[in-house]
Coordinates of C-alpha atoms and ligand atoms in Angstrom, one line a residue:
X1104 CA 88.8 94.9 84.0
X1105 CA 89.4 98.1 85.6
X1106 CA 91.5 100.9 85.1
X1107 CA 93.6 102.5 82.6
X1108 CA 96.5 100.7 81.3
X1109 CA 99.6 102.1 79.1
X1110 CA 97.7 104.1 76.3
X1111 CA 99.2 106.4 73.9
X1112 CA 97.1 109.1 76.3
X1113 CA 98.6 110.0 79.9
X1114 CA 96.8 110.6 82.8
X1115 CA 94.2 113.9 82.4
X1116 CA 90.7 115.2 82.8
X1117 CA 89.7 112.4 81.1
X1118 CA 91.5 109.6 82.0
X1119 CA 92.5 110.1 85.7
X1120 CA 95.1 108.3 87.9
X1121 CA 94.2 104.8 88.8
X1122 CA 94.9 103.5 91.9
X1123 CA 98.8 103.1 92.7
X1124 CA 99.5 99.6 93.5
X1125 CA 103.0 99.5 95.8
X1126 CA 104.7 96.1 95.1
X1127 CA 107.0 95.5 97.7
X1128 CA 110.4 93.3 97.1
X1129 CA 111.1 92.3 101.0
X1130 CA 114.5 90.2 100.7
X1131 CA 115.5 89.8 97.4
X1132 CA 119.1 87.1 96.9
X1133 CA 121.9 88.9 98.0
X1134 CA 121.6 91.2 100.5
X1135 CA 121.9 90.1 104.3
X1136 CA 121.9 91.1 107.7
X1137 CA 125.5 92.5 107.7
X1138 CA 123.9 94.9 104.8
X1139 CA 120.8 96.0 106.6
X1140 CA 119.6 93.7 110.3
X1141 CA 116.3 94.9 109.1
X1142 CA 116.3 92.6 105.3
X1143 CA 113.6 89.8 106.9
X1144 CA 115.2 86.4 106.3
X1145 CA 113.2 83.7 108.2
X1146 CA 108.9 83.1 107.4
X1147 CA 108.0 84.8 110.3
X1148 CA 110.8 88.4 109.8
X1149 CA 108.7 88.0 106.3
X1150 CA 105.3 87.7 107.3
X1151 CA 105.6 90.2 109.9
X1152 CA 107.7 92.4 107.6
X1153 CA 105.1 92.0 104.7
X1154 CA 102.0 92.7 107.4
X1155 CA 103.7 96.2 108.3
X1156 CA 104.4 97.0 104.4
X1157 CA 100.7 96.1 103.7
X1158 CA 99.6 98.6 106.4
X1159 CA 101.8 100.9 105.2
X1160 CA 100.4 100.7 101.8
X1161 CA 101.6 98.0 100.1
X1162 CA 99.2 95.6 97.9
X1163 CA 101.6 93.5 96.6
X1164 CA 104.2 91.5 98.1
X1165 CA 107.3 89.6 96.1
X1166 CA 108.8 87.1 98.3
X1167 CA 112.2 85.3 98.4
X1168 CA 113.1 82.8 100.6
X1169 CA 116.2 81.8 102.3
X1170 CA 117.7 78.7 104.0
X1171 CA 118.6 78.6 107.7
X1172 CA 122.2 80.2 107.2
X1173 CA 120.2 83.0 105.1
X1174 CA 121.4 82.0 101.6
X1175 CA 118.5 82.0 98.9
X1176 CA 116.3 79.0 98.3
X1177 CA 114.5 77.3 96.1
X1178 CA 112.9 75.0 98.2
X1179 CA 108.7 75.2 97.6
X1180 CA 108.1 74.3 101.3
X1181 CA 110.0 77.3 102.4
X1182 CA 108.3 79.4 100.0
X1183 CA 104.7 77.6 100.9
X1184 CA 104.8 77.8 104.2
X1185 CA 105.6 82.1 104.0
X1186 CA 102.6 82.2 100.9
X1187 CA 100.2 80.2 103.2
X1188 CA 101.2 82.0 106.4
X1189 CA 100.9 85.6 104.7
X1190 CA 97.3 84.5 103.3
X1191 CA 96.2 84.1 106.2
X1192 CA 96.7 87.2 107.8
X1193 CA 95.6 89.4 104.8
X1194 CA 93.7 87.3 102.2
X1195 CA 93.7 89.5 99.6
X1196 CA 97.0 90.7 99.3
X1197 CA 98.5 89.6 96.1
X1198 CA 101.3 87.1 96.6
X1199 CA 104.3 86.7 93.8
X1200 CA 106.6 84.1 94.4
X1201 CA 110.5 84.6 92.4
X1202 CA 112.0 82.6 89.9
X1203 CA 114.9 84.1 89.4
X1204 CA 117.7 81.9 88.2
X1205 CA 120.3 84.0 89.9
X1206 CA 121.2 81.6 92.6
X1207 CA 120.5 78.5 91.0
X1208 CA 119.7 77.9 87.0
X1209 CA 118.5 75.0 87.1
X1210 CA 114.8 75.1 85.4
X1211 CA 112.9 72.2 88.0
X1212 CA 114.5 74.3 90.5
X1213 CA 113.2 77.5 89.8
X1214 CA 109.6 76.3 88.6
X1215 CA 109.1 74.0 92.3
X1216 CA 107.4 77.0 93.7
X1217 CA 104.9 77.4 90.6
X1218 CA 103.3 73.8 91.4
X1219 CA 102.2 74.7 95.3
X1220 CA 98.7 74.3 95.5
X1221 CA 95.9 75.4 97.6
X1222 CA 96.3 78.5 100.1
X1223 CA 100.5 78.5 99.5
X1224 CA 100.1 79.1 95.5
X1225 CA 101.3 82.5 94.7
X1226 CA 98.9 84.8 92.5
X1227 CA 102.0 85.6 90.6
X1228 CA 105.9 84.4 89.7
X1229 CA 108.0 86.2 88.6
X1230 CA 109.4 85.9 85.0
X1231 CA 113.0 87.6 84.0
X1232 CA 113.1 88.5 80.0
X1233 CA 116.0 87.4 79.0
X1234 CA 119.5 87.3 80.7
X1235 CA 121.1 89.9 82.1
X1236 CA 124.5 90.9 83.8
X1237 CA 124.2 92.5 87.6
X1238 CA 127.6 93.8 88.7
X1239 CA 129.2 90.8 89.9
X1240 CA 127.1 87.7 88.3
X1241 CA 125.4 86.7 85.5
X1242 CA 121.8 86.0 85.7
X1243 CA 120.8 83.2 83.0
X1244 CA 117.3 83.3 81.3
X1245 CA 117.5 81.5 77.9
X1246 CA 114.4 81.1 75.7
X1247 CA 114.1 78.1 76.5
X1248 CA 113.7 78.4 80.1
X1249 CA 111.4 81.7 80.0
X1250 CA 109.2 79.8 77.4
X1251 CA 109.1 76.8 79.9
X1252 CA 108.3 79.0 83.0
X1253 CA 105.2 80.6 80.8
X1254 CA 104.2 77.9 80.3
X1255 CA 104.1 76.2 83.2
X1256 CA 102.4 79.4 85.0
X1257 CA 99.9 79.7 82.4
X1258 CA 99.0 76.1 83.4
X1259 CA 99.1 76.8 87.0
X1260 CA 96.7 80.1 86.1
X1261 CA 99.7 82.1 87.9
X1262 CA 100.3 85.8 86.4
X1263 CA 103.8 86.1 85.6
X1264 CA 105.6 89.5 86.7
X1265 CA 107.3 90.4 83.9
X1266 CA 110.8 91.7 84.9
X1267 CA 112.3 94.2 82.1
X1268 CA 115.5 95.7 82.3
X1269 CA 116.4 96.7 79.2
X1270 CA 114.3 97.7 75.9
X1271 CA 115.1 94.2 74.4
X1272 CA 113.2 93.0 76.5
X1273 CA 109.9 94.1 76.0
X1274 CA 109.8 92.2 72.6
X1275 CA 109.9 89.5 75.2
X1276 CA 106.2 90.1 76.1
X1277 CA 104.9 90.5 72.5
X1278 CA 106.8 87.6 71.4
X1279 CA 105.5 85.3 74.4
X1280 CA 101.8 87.1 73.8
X1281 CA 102.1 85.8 70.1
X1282 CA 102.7 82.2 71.0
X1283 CA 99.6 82.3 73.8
X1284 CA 101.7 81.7 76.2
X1285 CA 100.5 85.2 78.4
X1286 CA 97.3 87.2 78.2
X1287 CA 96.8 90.6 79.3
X1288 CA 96.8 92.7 81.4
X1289 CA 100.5 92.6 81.4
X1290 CA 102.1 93.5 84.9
X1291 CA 105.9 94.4 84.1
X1292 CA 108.4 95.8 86.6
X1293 CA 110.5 98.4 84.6
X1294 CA 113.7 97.7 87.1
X1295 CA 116.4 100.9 86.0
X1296 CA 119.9 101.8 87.1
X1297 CA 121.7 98.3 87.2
X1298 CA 125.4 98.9 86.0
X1299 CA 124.9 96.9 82.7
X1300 CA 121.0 97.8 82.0
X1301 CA 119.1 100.6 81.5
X1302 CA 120.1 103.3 83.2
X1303 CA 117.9 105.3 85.6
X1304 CA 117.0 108.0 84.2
X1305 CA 113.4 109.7 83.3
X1306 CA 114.4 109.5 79.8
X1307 CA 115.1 105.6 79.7
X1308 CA 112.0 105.1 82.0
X1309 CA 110.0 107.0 79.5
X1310 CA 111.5 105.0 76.4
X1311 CA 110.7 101.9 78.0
X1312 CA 107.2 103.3 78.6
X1313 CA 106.3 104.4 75.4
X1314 CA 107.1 100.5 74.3
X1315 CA 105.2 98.7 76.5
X1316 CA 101.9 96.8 74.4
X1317 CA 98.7 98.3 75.1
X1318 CA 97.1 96.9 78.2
X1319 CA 100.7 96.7 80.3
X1320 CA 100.4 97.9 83.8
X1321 CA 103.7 98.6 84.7
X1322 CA 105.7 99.5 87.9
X1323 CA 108.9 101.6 88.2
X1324 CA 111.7 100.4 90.3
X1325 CA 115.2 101.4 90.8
X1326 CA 118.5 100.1 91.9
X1327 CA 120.3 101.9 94.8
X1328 CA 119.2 105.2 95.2
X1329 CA 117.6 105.1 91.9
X1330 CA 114.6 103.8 93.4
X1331 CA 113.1 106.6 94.6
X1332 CA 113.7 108.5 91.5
X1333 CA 112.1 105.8 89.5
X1334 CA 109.4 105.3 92.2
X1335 CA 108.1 109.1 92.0
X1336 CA 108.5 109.3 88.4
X1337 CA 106.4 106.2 87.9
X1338 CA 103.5 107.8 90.1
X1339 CA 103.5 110.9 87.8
X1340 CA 103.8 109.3 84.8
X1341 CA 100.6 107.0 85.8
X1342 CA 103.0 103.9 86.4
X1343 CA 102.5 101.6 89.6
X1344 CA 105.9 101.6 92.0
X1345 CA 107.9 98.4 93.4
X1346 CA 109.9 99.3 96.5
X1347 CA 111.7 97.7 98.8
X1348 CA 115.2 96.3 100.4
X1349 CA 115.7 93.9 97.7
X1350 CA 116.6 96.6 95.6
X1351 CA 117.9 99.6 97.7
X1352 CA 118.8 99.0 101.4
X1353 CA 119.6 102.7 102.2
X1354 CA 116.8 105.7 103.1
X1355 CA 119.2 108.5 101.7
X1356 CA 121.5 109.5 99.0
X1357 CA 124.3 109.6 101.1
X1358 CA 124.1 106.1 102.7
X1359 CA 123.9 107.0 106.3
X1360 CA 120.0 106.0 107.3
X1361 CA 119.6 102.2 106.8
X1362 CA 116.4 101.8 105.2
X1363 CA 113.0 99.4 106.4
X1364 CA 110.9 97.9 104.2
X1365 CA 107.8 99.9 106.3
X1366 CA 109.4 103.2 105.9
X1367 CA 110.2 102.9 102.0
X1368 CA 106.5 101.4 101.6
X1369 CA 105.3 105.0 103.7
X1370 CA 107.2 107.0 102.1
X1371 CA 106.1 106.2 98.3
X1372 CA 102.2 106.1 99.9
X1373 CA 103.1 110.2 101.5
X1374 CA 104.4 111.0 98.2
X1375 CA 101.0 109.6 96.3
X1376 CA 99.0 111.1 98.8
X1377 CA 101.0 114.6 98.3
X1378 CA 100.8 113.9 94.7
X1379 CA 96.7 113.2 94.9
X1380 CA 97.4 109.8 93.6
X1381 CA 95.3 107.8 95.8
X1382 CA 96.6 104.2 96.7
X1383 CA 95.1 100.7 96.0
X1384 CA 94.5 98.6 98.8
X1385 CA 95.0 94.5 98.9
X1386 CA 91.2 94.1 97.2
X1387 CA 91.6 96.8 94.6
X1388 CA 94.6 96.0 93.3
X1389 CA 93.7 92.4 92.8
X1390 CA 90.5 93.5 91.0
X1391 CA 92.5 95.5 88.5
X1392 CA 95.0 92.3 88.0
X1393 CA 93.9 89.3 88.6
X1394 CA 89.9 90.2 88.2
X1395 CA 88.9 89.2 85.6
X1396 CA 91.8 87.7 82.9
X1397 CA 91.4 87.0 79.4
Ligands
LIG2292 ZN1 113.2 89.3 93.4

């Protein structure tokens, strides 16, 4: 394994930057074309969409599909046929499929997309750490179903992407690590600024830092126009970056410049580069996460 993960030191001259992976969260559940015409909705906006991104930068790709009228699915043929379609075009770009409970709860449901085989199963799922309130819904995680989707990904060899927003739930990981269920290296998306979580500041970003386990590589994302702040905090502090339209669908502060996918993804990769943090391609960034696993 390669890299430096979260150690009690930062980066330095003696311990230097690893390679920023950018994660990019394409479509996410709610948002849709009335929000943004540029949120990709169908396999193909996706692939295409996730093709420019990994030009742009990106290494990592979280993918949500939608049905024909553009409300999320769960169906694992939808989501096989955008993993298998997308591996095609860049093999080693690392897939994660969602199994977020937001839309629909129900556990088969949400673990369909974990049992894809061959070229459609995704590197990575990812695994909410407890429930949560967004603004206007709930989104329902009980122990019982996070235990169930551990294990099921531990048994599908799928890396779960941990989704933290609050400090609670980082116990989460130790307490899934304890019963087996995940190994490290961790990959956990520190996701600040929904009304009800954590709140985006460098402060809580650095709290929830500083209690990650050892061996966590971990990503700062934000909601709104948060994300950016999170974002270029995370490369200074050493942290990896998700981006994307899933989480923010505007360019600026003030709302006016829709956002792309490919022009969030360029501008994290200009700010690394200004920042002399260099950024991981597809191959690197699955060497330092899914090379080798204990
Ligand atoms: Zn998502």
């Amino acid at each position: 394994m390669s890299g430096k993960r979260r150690t009690d030191e930062g980066p330095g001259p003696v311990q230097p930057y690893e390679n920023l992976i950018i994660n990019v969260a394409l479509t996410g559940m709610v948002p849709t074309k009335k929000d943004n015409p540029a949120i990709p909705m169908t396999r193909n906006e996706i692939v295409l969409d996730a093709l420019e991104c990994i030009d742009a930068g990106a290494s990592m790709v979280h993918v949500h599909a939608r049905d024909d009228q553009g409300r999320p699915s769960s169906d694992p043929e939808r989501f096989g046929g955008i993993i298998e379609a997308l591996r095609k075009e860049s093999p080693d770009v690392i897939i994660c499929a969602t199994t977020s409970g937001r839309a629909n709860p129900d556990l088969f449901a949400r673990a369909a997309v974990l049992d894809l085989g061959g070229a459609a199963r995704p590197d990575m799922a990812s695994l909410t750490l407890s429930s949560l309130n967004f603004p206007s819904q709930a989104s329902i995680n009980p122990p019982e179903s996070i235990i169930a989707l551990a294990k099921r990904m531990r048994l599908r060899g799928i890396v779960p992407e941990l989704e933290v927003f609050d400090s609670g739930m980082i116990n989460a990981i130790r307490f899934l690590h304890r019963k087996g269920l995940i190994h490290p290296p961790f990959y956990c998306n520190l996701l600040l600024g929904s009304l009800f979580c954590a709140q985006a500041t460098v402060e809580e970003l650095a709290h929830l830092v500083s209690l990650l386990p050892e061996g966590t590589l971990w990503a700062g994302a934000g909601v709104g126009a948060a994300q950016l702040r999170m974002n270029a905090a995370a490369i200074i502090m050493g942290g990896h970056v998700r981006v994307g339209l899933e989480d923010n669908l505007w360019y600026d502060e003030d709302r006016t410049r829709p956002a792309t996918n490919t022009m969030l993804v360029r501008r994290i990769a200009r700010i690394a580069a200004e920042m002399g943090r260099k950024v991981a391609s597809p191959a690197e960034a699955r060497a330092m996460l899914l090379g080798v696993r204990s």
